[in-house]
Short mmCIF file of N, CA, C and O in Angstrom, two decimals:
data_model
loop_
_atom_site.label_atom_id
_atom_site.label_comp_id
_atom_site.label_asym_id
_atom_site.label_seq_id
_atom_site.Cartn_x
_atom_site.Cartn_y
_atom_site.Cartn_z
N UNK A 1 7.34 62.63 -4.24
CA UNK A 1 6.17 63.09 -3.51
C UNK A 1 4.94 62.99 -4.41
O UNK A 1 5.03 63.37 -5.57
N UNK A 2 3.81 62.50 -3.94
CA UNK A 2 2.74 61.95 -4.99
C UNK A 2 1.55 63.47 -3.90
O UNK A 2 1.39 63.79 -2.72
N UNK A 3 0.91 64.01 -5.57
CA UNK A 3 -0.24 64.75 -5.50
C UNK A 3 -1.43 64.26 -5.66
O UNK A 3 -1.80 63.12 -5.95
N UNK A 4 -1.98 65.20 -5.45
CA UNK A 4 -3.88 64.79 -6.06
C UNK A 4 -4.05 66.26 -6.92
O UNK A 4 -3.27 67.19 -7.12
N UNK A 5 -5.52 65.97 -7.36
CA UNK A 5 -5.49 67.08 -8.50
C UNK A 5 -6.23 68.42 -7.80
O UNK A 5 -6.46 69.57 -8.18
N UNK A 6 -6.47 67.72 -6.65
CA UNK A 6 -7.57 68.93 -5.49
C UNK A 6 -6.07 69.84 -5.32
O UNK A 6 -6.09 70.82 -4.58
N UNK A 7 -4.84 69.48 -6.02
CA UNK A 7 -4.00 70.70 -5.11
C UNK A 7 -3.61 71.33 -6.88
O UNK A 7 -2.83 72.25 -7.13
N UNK A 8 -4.24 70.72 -7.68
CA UNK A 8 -3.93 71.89 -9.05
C UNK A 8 -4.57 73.10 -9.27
O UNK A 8 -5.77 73.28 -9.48
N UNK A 9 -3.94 73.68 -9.23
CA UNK A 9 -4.29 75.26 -9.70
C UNK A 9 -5.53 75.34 -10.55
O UNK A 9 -6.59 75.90 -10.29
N UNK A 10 -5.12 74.54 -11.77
CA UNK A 10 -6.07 74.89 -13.00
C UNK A 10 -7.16 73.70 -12.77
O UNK A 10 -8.02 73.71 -13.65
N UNK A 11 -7.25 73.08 -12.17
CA UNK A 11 -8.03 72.56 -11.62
C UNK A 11 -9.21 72.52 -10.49
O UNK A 11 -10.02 71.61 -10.28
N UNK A 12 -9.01 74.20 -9.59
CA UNK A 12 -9.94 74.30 -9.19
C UNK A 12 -11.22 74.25 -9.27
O UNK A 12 -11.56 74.44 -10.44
N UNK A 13 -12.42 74.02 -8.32
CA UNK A 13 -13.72 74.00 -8.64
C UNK A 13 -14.24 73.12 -9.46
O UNK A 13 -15.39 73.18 -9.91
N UNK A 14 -13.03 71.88 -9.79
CA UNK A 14 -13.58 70.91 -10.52
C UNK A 14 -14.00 69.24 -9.60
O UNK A 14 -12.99 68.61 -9.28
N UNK A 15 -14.92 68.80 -9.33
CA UNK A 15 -14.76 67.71 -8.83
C UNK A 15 -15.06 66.65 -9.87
O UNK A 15 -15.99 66.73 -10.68
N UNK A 16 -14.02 65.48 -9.79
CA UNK A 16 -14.04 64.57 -10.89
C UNK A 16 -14.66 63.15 -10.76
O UNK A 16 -14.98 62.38 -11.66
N UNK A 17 -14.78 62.97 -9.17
CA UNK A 17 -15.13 61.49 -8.56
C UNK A 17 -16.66 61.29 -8.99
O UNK A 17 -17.15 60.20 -9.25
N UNK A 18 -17.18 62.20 -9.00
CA UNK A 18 -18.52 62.45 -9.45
C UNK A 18 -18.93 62.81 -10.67
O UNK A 18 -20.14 62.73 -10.89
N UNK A 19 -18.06 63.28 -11.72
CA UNK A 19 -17.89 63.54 -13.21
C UNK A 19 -18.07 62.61 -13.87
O UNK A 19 -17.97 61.52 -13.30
N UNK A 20 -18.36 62.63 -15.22
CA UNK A 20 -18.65 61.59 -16.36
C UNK A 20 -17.90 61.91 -17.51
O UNK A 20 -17.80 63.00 -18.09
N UNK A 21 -17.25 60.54 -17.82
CA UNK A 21 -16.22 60.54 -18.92
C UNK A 21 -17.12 60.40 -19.91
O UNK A 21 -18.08 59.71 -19.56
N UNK A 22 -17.20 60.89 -21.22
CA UNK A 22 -18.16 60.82 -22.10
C UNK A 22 -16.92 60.61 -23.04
O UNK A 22 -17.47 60.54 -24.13
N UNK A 23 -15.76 60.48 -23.24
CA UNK A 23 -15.04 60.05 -24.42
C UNK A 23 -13.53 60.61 -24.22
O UNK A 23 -13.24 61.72 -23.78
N UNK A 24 -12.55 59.50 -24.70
CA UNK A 24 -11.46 59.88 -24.70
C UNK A 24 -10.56 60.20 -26.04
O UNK A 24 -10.82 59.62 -27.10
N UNK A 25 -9.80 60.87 -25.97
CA UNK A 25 -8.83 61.65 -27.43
C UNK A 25 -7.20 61.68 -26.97
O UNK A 25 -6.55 62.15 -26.04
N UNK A 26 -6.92 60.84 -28.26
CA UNK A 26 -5.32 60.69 -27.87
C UNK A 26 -4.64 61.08 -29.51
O UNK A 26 -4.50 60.40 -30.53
N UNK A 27 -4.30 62.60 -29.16
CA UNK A 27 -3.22 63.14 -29.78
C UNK A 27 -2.15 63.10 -30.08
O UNK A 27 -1.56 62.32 -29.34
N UNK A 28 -1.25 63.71 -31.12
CA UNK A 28 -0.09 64.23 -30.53
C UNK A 28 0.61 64.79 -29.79
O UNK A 28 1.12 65.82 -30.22
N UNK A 29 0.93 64.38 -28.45
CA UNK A 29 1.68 65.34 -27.38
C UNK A 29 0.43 65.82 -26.29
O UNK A 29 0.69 66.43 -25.26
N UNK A 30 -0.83 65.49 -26.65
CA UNK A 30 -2.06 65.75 -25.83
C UNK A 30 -3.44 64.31 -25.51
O UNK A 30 -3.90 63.52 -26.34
N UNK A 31 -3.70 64.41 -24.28
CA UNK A 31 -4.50 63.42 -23.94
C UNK A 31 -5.35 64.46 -23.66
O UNK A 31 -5.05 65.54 -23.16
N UNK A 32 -6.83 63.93 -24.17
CA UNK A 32 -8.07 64.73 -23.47
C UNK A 32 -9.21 63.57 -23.25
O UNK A 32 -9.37 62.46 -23.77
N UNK A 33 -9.96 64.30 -22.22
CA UNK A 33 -11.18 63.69 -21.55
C UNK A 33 -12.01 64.43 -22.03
O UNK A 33 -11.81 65.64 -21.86
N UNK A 34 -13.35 63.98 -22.86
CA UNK A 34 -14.88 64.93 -22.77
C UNK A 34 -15.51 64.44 -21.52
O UNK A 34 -15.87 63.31 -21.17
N UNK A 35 -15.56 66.06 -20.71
CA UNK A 35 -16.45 65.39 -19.66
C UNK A 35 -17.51 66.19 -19.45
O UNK A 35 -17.49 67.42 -19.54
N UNK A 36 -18.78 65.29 -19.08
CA UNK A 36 -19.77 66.24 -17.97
C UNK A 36 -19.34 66.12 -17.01
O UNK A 36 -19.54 65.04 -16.47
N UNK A 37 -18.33 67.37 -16.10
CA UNK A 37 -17.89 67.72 -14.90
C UNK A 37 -19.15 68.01 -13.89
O UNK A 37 -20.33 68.21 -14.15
N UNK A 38 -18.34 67.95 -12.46
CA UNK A 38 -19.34 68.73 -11.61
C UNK A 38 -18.08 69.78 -11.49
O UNK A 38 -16.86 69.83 -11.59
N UNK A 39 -19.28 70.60 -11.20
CA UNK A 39 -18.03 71.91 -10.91
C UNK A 39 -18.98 72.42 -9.49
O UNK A 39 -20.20 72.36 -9.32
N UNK A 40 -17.99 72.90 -8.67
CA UNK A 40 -18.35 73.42 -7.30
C UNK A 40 -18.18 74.47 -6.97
O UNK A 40 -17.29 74.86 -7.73
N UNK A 41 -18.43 75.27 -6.30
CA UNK A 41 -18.89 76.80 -5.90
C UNK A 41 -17.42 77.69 -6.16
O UNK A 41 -17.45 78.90 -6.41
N UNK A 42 -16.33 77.00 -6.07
CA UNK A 42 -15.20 77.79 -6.52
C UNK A 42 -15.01 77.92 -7.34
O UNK A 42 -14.10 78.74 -7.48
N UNK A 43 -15.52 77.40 -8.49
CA UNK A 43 -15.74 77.52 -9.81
C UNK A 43 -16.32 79.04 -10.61
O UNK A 43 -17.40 79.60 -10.43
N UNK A 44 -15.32 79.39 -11.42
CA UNK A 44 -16.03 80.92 -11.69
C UNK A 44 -17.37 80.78 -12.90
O UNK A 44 -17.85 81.78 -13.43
N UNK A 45 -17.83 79.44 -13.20
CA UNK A 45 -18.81 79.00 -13.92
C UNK A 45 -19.61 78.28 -13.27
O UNK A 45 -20.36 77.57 -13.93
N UNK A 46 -19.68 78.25 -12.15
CA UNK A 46 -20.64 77.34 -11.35
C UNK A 46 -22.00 78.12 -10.95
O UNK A 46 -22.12 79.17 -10.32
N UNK A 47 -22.75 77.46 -11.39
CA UNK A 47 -24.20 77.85 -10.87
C UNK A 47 -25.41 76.96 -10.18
O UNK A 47 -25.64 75.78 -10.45
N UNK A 48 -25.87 77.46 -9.59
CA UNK A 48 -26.87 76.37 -8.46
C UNK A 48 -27.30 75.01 -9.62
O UNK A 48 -27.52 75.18 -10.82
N UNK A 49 -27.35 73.68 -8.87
CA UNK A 49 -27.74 72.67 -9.61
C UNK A 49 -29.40 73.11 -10.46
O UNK A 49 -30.21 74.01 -10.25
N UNK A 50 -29.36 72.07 -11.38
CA UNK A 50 -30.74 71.92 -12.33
C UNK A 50 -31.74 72.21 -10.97
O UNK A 50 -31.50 72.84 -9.93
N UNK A 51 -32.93 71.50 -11.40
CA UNK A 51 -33.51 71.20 -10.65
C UNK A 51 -33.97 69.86 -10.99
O UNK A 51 -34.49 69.59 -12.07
N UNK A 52 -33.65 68.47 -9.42
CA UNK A 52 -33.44 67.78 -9.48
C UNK A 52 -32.13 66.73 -9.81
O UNK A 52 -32.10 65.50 -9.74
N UNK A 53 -31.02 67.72 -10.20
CA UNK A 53 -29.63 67.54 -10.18
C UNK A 53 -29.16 67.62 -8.95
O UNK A 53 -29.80 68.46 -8.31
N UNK A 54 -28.06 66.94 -8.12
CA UNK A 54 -27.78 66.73 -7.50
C UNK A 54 -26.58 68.42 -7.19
O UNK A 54 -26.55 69.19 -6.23
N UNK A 55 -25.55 68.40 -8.87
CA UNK A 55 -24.89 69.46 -8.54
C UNK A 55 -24.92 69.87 -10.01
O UNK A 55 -25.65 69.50 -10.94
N UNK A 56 -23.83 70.81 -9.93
CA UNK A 56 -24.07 71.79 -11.18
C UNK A 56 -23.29 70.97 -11.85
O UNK A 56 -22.33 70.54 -11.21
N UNK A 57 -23.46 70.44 -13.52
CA UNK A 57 -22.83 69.99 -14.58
C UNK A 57 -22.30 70.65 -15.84
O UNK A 57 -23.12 71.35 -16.45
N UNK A 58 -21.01 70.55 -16.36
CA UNK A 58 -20.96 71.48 -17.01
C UNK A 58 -19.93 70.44 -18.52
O UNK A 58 -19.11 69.54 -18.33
N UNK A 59 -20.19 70.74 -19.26
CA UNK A 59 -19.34 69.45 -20.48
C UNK A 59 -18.20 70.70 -20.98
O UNK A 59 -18.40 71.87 -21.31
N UNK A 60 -16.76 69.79 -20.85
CA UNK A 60 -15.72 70.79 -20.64
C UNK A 60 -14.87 69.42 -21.71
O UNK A 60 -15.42 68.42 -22.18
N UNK A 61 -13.73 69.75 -21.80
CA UNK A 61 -12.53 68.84 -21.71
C UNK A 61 -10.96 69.03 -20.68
O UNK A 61 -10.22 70.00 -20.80
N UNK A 62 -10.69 67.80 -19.67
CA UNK A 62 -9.79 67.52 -18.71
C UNK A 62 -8.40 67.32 -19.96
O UNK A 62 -8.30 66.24 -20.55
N UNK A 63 -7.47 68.38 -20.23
CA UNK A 63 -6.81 68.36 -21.14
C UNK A 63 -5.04 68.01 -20.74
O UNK A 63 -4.57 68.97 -20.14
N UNK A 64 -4.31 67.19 -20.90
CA UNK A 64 -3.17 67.61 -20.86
C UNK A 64 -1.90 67.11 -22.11
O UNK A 64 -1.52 66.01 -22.52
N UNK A 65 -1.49 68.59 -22.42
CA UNK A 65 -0.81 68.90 -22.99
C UNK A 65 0.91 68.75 -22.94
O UNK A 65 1.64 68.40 -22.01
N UNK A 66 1.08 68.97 -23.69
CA UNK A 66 2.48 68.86 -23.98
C UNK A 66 3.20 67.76 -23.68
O UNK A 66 4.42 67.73 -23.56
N UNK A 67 2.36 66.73 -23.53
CA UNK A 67 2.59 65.36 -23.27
C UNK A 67 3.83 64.42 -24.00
O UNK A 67 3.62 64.30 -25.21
N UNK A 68 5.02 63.77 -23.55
CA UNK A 68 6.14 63.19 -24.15
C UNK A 68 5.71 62.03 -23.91
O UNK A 68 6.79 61.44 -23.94
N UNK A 69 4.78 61.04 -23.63
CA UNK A 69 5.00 60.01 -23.26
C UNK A 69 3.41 59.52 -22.52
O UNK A 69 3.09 59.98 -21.43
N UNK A 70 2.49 58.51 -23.32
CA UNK A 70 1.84 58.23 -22.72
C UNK A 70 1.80 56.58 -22.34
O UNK A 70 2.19 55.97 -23.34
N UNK A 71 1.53 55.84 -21.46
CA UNK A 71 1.48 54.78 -21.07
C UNK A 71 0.01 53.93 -20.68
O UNK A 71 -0.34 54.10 -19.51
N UNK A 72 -0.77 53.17 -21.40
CA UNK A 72 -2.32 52.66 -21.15
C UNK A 72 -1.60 51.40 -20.32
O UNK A 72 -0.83 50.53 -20.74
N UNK A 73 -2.06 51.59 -19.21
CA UNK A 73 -2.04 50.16 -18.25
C UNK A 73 -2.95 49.34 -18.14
O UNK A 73 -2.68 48.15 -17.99
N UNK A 74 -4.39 49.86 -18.21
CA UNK A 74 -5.40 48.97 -18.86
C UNK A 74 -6.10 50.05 -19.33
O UNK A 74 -5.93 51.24 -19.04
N UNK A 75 -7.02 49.48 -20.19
CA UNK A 75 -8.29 50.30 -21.46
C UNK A 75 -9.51 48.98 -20.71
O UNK A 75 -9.30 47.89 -20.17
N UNK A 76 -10.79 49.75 -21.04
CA UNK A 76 -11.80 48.81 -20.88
C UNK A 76 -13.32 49.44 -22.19
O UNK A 76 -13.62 50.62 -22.40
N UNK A 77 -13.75 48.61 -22.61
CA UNK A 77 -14.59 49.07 -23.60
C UNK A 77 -15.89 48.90 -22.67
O UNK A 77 -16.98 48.90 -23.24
N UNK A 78 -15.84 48.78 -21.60
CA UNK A 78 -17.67 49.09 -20.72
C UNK A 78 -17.93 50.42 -21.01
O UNK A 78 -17.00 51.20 -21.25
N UNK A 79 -19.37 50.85 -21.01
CA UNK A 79 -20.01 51.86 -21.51
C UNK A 79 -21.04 51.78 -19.92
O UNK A 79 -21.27 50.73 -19.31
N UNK A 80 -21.55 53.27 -19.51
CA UNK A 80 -22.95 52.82 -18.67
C UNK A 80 -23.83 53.75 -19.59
O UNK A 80 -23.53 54.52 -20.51
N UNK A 81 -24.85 53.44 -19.08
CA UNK A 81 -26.08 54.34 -19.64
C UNK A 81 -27.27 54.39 -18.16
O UNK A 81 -27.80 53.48 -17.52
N UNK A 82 -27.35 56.11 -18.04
CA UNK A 82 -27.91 56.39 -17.04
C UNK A 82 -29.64 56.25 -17.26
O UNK A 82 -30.07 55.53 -18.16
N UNK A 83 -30.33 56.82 -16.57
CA UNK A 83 -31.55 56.40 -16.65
C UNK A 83 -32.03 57.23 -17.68
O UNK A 83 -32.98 56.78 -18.33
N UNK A 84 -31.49 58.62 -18.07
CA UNK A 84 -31.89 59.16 -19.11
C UNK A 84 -31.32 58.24 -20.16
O UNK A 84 -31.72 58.47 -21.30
N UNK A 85 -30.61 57.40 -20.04
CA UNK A 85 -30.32 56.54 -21.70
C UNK A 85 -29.27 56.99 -22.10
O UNK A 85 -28.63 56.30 -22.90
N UNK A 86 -28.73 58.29 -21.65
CA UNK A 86 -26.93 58.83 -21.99
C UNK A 86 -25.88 57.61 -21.49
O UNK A 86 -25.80 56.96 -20.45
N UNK A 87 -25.13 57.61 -22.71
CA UNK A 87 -23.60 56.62 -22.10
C UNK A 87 -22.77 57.34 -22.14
O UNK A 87 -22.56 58.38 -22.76
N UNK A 88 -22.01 56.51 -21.09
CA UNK A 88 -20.49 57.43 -20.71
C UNK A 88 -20.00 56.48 -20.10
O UNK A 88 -20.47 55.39 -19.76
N UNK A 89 -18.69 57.10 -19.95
CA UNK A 89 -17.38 55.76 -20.00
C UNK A 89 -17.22 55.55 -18.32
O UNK A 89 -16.20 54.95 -18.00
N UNK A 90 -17.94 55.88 -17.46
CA UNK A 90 -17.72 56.15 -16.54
C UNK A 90 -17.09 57.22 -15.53
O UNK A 90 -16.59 58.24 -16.02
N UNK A 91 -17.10 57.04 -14.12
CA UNK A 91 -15.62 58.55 -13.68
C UNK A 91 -13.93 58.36 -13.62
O UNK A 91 -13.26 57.39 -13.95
N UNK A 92 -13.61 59.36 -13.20
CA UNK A 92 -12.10 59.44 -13.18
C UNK A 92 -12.08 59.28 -11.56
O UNK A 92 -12.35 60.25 -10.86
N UNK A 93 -11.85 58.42 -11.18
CA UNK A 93 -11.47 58.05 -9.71
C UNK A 93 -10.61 58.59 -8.86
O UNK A 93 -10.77 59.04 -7.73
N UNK A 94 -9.21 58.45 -9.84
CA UNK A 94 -7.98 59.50 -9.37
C UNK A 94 -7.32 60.17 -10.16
O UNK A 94 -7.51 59.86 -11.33
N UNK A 95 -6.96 60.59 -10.07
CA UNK A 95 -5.71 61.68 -10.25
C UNK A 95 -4.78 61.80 -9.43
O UNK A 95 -5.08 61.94 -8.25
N UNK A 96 -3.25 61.79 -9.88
CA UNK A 96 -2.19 62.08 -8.85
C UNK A 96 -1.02 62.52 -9.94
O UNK A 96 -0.65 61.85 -10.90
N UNK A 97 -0.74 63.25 -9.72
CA UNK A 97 0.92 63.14 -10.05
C UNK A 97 2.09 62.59 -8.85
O UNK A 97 1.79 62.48 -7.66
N UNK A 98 3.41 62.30 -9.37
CA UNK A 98 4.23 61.65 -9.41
C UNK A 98 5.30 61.07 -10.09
O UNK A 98 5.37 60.22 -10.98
N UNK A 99 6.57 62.10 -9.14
CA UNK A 99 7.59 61.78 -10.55
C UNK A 99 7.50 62.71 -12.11
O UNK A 99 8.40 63.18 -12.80
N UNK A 100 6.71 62.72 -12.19
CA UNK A 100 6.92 64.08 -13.32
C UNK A 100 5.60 63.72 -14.49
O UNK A 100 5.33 64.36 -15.50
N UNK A 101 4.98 62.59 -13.97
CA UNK A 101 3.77 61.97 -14.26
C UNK A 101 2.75 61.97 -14.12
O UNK A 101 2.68 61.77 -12.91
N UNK A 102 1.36 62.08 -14.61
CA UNK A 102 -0.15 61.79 -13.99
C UNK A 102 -0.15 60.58 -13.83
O UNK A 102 0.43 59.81 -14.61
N UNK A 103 -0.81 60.21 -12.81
CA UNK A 103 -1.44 58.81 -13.38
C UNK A 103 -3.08 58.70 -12.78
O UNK A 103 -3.63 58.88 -11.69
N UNK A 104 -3.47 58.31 -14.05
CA UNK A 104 -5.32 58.75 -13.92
C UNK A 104 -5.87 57.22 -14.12
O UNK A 104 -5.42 56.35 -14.86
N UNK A 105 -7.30 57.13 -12.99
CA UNK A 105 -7.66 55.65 -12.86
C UNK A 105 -9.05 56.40 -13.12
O UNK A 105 -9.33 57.57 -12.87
N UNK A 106 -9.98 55.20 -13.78
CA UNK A 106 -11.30 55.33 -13.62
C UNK A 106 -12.10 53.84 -14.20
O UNK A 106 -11.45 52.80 -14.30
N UNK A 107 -13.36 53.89 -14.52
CA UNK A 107 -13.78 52.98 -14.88
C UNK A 107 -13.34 52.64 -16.57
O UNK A 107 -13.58 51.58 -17.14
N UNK A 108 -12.82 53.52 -17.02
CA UNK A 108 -12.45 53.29 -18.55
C UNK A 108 -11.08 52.83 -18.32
O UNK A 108 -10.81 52.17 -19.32
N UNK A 109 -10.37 52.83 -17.77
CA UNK A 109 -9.55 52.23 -17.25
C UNK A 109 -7.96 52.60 -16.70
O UNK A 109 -8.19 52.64 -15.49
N UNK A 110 -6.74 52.83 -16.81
CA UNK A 110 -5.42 53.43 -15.82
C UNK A 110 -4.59 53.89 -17.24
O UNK A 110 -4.55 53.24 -18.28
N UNK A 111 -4.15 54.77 -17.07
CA UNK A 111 -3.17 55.51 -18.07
C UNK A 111 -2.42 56.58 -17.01
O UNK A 111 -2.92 57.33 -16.18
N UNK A 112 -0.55 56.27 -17.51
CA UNK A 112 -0.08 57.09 -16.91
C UNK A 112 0.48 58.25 -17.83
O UNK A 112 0.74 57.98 -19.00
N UNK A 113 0.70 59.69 -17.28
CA UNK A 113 0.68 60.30 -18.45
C UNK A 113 2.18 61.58 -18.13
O UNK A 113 2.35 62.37 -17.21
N UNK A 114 2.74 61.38 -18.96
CA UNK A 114 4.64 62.25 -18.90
C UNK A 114 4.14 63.40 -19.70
O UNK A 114 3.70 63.45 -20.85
N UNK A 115 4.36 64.47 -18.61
CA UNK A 115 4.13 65.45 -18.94
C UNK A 115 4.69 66.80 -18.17
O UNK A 115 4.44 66.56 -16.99
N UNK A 116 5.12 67.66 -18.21
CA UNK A 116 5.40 68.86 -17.24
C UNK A 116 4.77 70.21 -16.91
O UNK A 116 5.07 71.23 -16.30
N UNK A 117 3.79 69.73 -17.58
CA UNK A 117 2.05 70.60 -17.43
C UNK A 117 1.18 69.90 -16.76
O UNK A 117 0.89 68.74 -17.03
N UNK A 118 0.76 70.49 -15.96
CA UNK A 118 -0.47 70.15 -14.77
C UNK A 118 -1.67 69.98 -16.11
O UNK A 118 -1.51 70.58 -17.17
N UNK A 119 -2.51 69.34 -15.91
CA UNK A 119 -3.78 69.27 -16.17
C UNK A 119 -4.88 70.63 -16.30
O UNK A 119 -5.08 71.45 -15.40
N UNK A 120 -5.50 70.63 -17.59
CA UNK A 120 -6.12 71.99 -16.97
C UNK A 120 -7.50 71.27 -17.75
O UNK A 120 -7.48 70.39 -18.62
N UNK A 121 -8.99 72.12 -17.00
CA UNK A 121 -10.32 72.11 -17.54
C UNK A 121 -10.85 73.30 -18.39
O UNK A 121 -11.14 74.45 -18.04
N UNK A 122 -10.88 72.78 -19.48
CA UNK A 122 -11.57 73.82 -20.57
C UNK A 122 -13.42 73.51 -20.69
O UNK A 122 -13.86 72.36 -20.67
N UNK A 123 -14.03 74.34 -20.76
CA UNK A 123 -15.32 74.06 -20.71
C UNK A 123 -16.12 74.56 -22.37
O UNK A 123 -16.06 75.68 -22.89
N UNK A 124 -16.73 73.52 -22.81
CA UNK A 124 -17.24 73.14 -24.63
C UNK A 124 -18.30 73.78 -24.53
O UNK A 124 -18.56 74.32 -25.60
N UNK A 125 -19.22 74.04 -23.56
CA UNK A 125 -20.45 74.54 -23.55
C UNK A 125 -20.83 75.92 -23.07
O UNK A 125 -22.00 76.29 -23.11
#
């Protein structure tokens, strides 16, 4: 049976389709994402957008742990840079588990990830 990450727990109030990968970290036993998240009203850190922001942003890391097994199906070295001149690796498109696996797509590119911990968002700022 294949998930999405809208049904993780520790994942609430996070939307990612709209998030910015600002850098990836590959550990021992842990994969992490730096991201500027959007986070949405279910969020117990969410507060009304900037002004002129679309939604509220918040720079966290998309962490998962206890990882046995990671798999890169493709990597891509594209960078964007927004009109403020910030680069970032692009968004995370999907998320699903399956099988006992993540498997996460975005513009940086597909990694599947063995793990028996859900995904959780820690926030840096």
């Amino acid at each position: 049976m294949t998930s999405d990450y809208t049904q993780f727990s520790n994942l609430s109030g996070v939307y990612l389709e709209d998030s910015f990968v600002l850098g990836i970290s590959e550990l021992p036993r842990q994969l992490s994402f730096k991201m500027e998240a959007v986070l949405t009203p279910e969020n117990p850190h969410y507060r009304p957008p900037n002004s002129g922001e679309q939604y509220c942003y918040a720079v966290g890391e998309l962490v998962f742990d206890e990882v046995t097994q990671i798999e890169w199906i493709t990597e891509s070295p594209n960078r964007y840079t927004d009109a403020a001149g910030e680069e970032d690796l692009g968004n995370i498109d999907s998320l699903t588990k399956e099988d006992g696996s993540f498997h996460v797509e975005g513009d940086w590119g597909e990694v599947r990830i063995h793990s028996a911990n859900e995904p959780h968002f820690d926030l840096t700022d």
